[in-house]
Structures are given as structure tokens and as C-alpha cells.
Amino acid sequence: MRQRSPLLFIALSTLIWFSACSKTTSGPTTTSVPATPNGSPATTGPVSSVSFVRASASEVQIPGGGSAEATVRVTMQSGYHINANPASDSYLRATELTVQTADGVSVAFVTYPTAITKTFSFAKKPLAVYEGEAVIKVTLKAANSAPKGQRSFAAKLNVQACDDQVCYAPGRIDLSIPVTVK
């Protein structure tokens, strides 16, 4: 019996030491979110697609009774991509931009960039994606009766980001498109 006691003591001591040194987590995984476009500090929270994607809109000037093109720049962190529009498969969420207009201004159409096709370990077939930076173009029309002046229209960009292993929960980025009707 005495011969087993030192071995038992060493085994239990080692087990206690390893359990004290190991880090266990429960709940959702968190990561640092990059700084926002306006430079505010990064925050932490559940990992979702918006953790890896940023978007900004350019100002657009529209003549009364005419049309003009606004651009929305979508930037993905290195090592990540977003699904193209249209998405390659029904289980993937396509990148989609919606713009809420008013006061005689309307959306004529939205043009998505040409996708690249890549193969990933989590998919059986190649997928159509955007990487790095993608530019979405929004053609806006102003009626002759549209009030002149500056305004901003709310826009929502729905994205699903993925790395080379997995896709993350889809997310929405709220942005504003500054418009001046001349």
C-alpha cells in the first residue's frame, strides 16, 4: 500500500496543477472588434460577421429630375471574405444592400461587384465571394419635385463573413448615404 501512495500523490498533484493552469471558457466566444470607421475604440462581444467587415458610403449629388450613383465601400479584414450577391448556395446569406429613401428620391437599382470563385474546406463546391474590398453601386433618382438640399438616407448592409474554415453568423451594418439634391 505504501508504494502506491507516492504515485497517487504525484498523480493527484499533477492533475490539480494542470486544472489550475488550464483556461476553460463557457458561453459565446468573444474577440476584439476592430475600431469603427469614425475611430471609436474597439469593443468585445460575440463573434459575428460584422466583427470582420466595415462599410462606408460616398456622398452623392443628384440634379433634380436626374440620377446619380452612390458607392458603398465594403472592406473585409485580411483572411476573411463575404458571400457574393447572389450567394452560391441556399444555406449561405448573400451580401445585400437596402436603402430607405424619401422626399422624391428613390433607388433605381443596386449593382453588386463581380465575385471571385474560391474553394474552401467547409464547402463541397467553389463559392462566389468578395475579398479585400468590394464596391456596391446604388443608382439614385431624384424627381423634378424633390426638395433641393442635403439629407442622409439610412442603409443596411447584410453580410455573412467566413474565413477558410467556417462561416460566422450573418450580421447587419447600418450606414448612412449623404445625398444633395441640386
Short mmCIF file of C-alpha atoms in Angstrom, two decimals, residues 20-172:
data_model
loop_
_atom_site.label_atom_id
_atom_site.label_comp_id
_atom_site.label_asym_id
_atom_site.label_seq_id
_atom_site.Cartn_x
_atom_site.Cartn_y
_atom_site.Cartn_z
CA ALA A 20 -5.34 25.28 -12.22
CA CYS A 21 -3.21 26.24 -15.23
CA SER A 22 -5.73 25.45 -17.92
CA LYS A 23 -8.17 28.09 -19.05
CA THR A 24 -11.74 27.00 -19.60
CA THR A 25 -14.42 29.14 -21.15
CA SER A 26 -18.15 28.92 -21.19
CA GLY A 27 -20.64 30.85 -23.21
CA PRO A 28 -20.06 32.52 -26.56
CA THR A 29 -16.60 33.05 -27.96
CA THR A 30 -15.51 36.68 -27.98
CA THR A 31 -12.96 38.57 -29.95
CA SER A 32 -11.77 42.11 -30.31
CA VAL A 33 -13.75 44.08 -32.84
CA PRO A 34 -11.67 46.43 -34.98
CA ALA A 35 -12.00 50.18 -34.46
CA THR A 36 -15.07 51.66 -36.08
CA PRO A 37 -14.68 53.87 -39.16
CA ASN A 38 -15.06 57.02 -37.04
CA GLY A 39 -12.12 55.93 -34.87
CA SER A 40 -14.06 54.98 -31.73
CA PRO A 41 -12.42 52.29 -29.60
CA ALA A 42 -12.88 48.62 -30.37
CA THR A 43 -15.23 46.59 -28.19
CA THR A 44 -15.64 42.91 -27.40
CA GLY A 45 -18.67 40.75 -27.89
CA PRO A 46 -19.90 37.64 -29.64
CA VAL A 47 -18.14 36.89 -32.90
CA SER A 48 -20.38 37.56 -35.88
CA SER A 49 -19.91 38.62 -39.47
CA VAL A 50 -19.82 42.32 -38.59
CA SER A 51 -16.72 41.66 -36.48
CA PHE A 52 -14.72 41.35 -39.72
CA VAL A 53 -16.45 43.76 -42.13
CA ARG A 54 -16.67 47.57 -42.41
CA ALA A 55 -18.71 49.71 -44.82
CA SER A 56 -18.83 53.37 -45.75
CA ALA A 57 -20.80 55.38 -48.29
CA SER A 58 -19.69 58.23 -50.53
CA GLU A 59 -21.59 61.48 -50.84
CA VAL A 60 -23.69 61.80 -53.97
CA GLN A 61 -25.09 64.88 -55.72
CA ILE A 62 -28.23 64.43 -57.81
CA PRO A 63 -29.69 67.02 -60.15
CA GLY A 64 -33.46 67.49 -59.76
CA GLY A 65 -35.11 65.19 -62.29
CA GLY A 66 -31.87 63.25 -62.78
CA SER A 67 -29.93 60.36 -61.33
CA ALA A 68 -26.50 59.73 -59.84
CA GLU A 69 -24.51 56.84 -58.46
CA ALA A 70 -23.56 56.44 -54.82
CA THR A 71 -20.88 53.95 -53.85
CA VAL A 72 -20.70 51.82 -50.73
CA ARG A 73 -17.21 50.51 -49.98
CA VAL A 74 -17.20 47.21 -48.13
CA THR A 75 -13.88 46.26 -46.55
CA MET A 76 -13.13 42.82 -45.15
CA GLN A 77 -10.29 42.05 -42.77
CA SER A 78 -7.45 40.06 -44.25
CA GLY A 79 -8.19 36.33 -44.17
CA TYR A 80 -11.98 36.82 -44.37
CA HIS A 81 -14.49 37.03 -47.20
CA ILE A 82 -18.21 37.66 -47.55
CA ASN A 83 -20.70 35.84 -49.73
CA ALA A 84 -21.38 37.41 -53.09
CA ASN A 85 -24.75 38.50 -54.42
CA PRO A 86 -26.17 36.13 -55.43
CA ALA A 87 -24.83 33.60 -52.92
CA SER A 88 -23.51 30.28 -54.23
CA ASP A 89 -25.85 28.10 -52.20
CA SER A 90 -29.20 28.43 -50.42
CA TYR A 91 -27.68 27.92 -46.96
CA LEU A 92 -25.40 30.96 -47.43
CA ARG A 93 -26.60 34.54 -46.96
CA ALA A 94 -25.93 36.85 -49.90
CA THR A 95 -24.48 40.31 -49.34
CA GLU A 96 -27.43 42.67 -49.70
CA LEU A 97 -27.75 46.45 -49.50
CA THR A 98 -31.08 48.17 -48.86
CA VAL A 99 -31.55 51.94 -48.84
CA GLN A 100 -34.50 53.79 -47.29
CA THR A 101 -35.23 56.83 -49.43
CA ALA A 102 -37.86 59.61 -49.22
CA ASP A 103 -38.61 63.18 -50.35
CA GLY A 104 -38.74 62.43 -54.07
CA VAL A 105 -35.54 60.37 -54.15
CA SER A 106 -35.71 56.67 -54.99
CA VAL A 107 -33.40 53.75 -55.69
CA ALA A 108 -33.29 52.90 -59.39
CA PHE A 109 -31.09 49.82 -58.90
CA VAL A 110 -28.23 48.33 -56.91
CA THR A 111 -25.20 46.86 -58.71
CA TYR A 112 -23.03 44.31 -56.93
CA PRO A 113 -19.39 43.70 -57.91
CA THR A 114 -18.22 40.69 -59.86
CA ALA A 115 -17.45 37.87 -57.46
CA ILE A 116 -14.35 35.73 -57.31
CA THR A 117 -14.75 31.96 -57.09
CA LYS A 118 -12.77 30.07 -54.44
CA THR A 119 -12.76 26.63 -52.86
CA PHE A 120 -12.93 26.33 -49.05
CA SER A 121 -12.59 23.35 -46.73
CA PHE A 122 -16.12 23.77 -45.34
CA ALA A 123 -17.87 23.72 -48.74
CA LYS A 124 -18.30 20.89 -51.23
CA LYS A 125 -18.12 23.19 -54.25
CA PRO A 126 -16.39 26.50 -55.07
CA LEU A 127 -18.12 29.61 -53.68
CA ALA A 128 -18.68 33.09 -55.13
CA VAL A 129 -17.24 35.61 -52.66
CA TYR A 130 -15.84 39.11 -52.19
CA GLU A 131 -12.44 39.60 -50.53
CA GLY A 132 -10.45 42.67 -49.51
CA GLU A 133 -12.65 45.48 -50.77
CA ALA A 134 -15.88 45.37 -52.73
CA VAL A 135 -17.74 48.36 -54.14
CA ILE A 136 -21.52 48.27 -54.33
CA LYS A 137 -23.09 50.93 -56.57
CA VAL A 138 -26.51 52.43 -55.90
CA THR A 139 -28.19 54.46 -58.62
CA LEU A 140 -30.46 57.08 -57.03
CA LYS A 141 -33.09 59.08 -58.93
CA ALA A 142 -34.47 62.46 -57.88
CA ALA A 143 -37.89 63.53 -59.08
CA ASN A 144 -38.28 67.04 -60.52
CA SER A 145 -40.30 67.86 -57.40
CA ALA A 146 -37.63 66.57 -54.97
CA PRO A 147 -36.75 69.31 -52.45
CA LYS A 148 -33.28 70.74 -53.02
CA GLY A 149 -30.65 70.43 -50.29
CA GLN A 150 -28.70 67.96 -48.21
CA ARG A 151 -30.04 64.89 -46.48
CA SER A 152 -28.95 61.40 -45.50
CA PHE A 153 -30.64 58.13 -46.22
CA ALA A 154 -30.33 55.15 -43.91
CA ALA A 155 -28.92 52.00 -45.48
CA LYS A 156 -28.48 48.46 -44.23
CA LEU A 157 -25.82 46.07 -45.44
CA ASN A 158 -26.49 42.42 -44.65
CA VAL A 159 -23.36 40.26 -44.76
CA GLN A 160 -22.15 36.79 -43.88
CA ALA A 161 -18.41 36.63 -43.32
CA CYS A 162 -16.31 33.48 -43.44
CA ASP A 163 -12.68 32.53 -43.05
CA ASP A 164 -11.10 29.49 -44.69
CA GLN A 165 -12.64 27.15 -42.10
CA VAL A 166 -16.14 28.38 -41.14
CA CYS A 167 -18.85 30.92 -41.80
CA TYR A 168 -20.00 33.22 -39.00
CA ALA A 169 -23.49 34.32 -38.02
CA PRO A 170 -24.90 36.78 -40.54
CA GLY A 171 -24.96 40.40 -39.43
CA ARG A 172 -26.18 43.85 -40.41
#
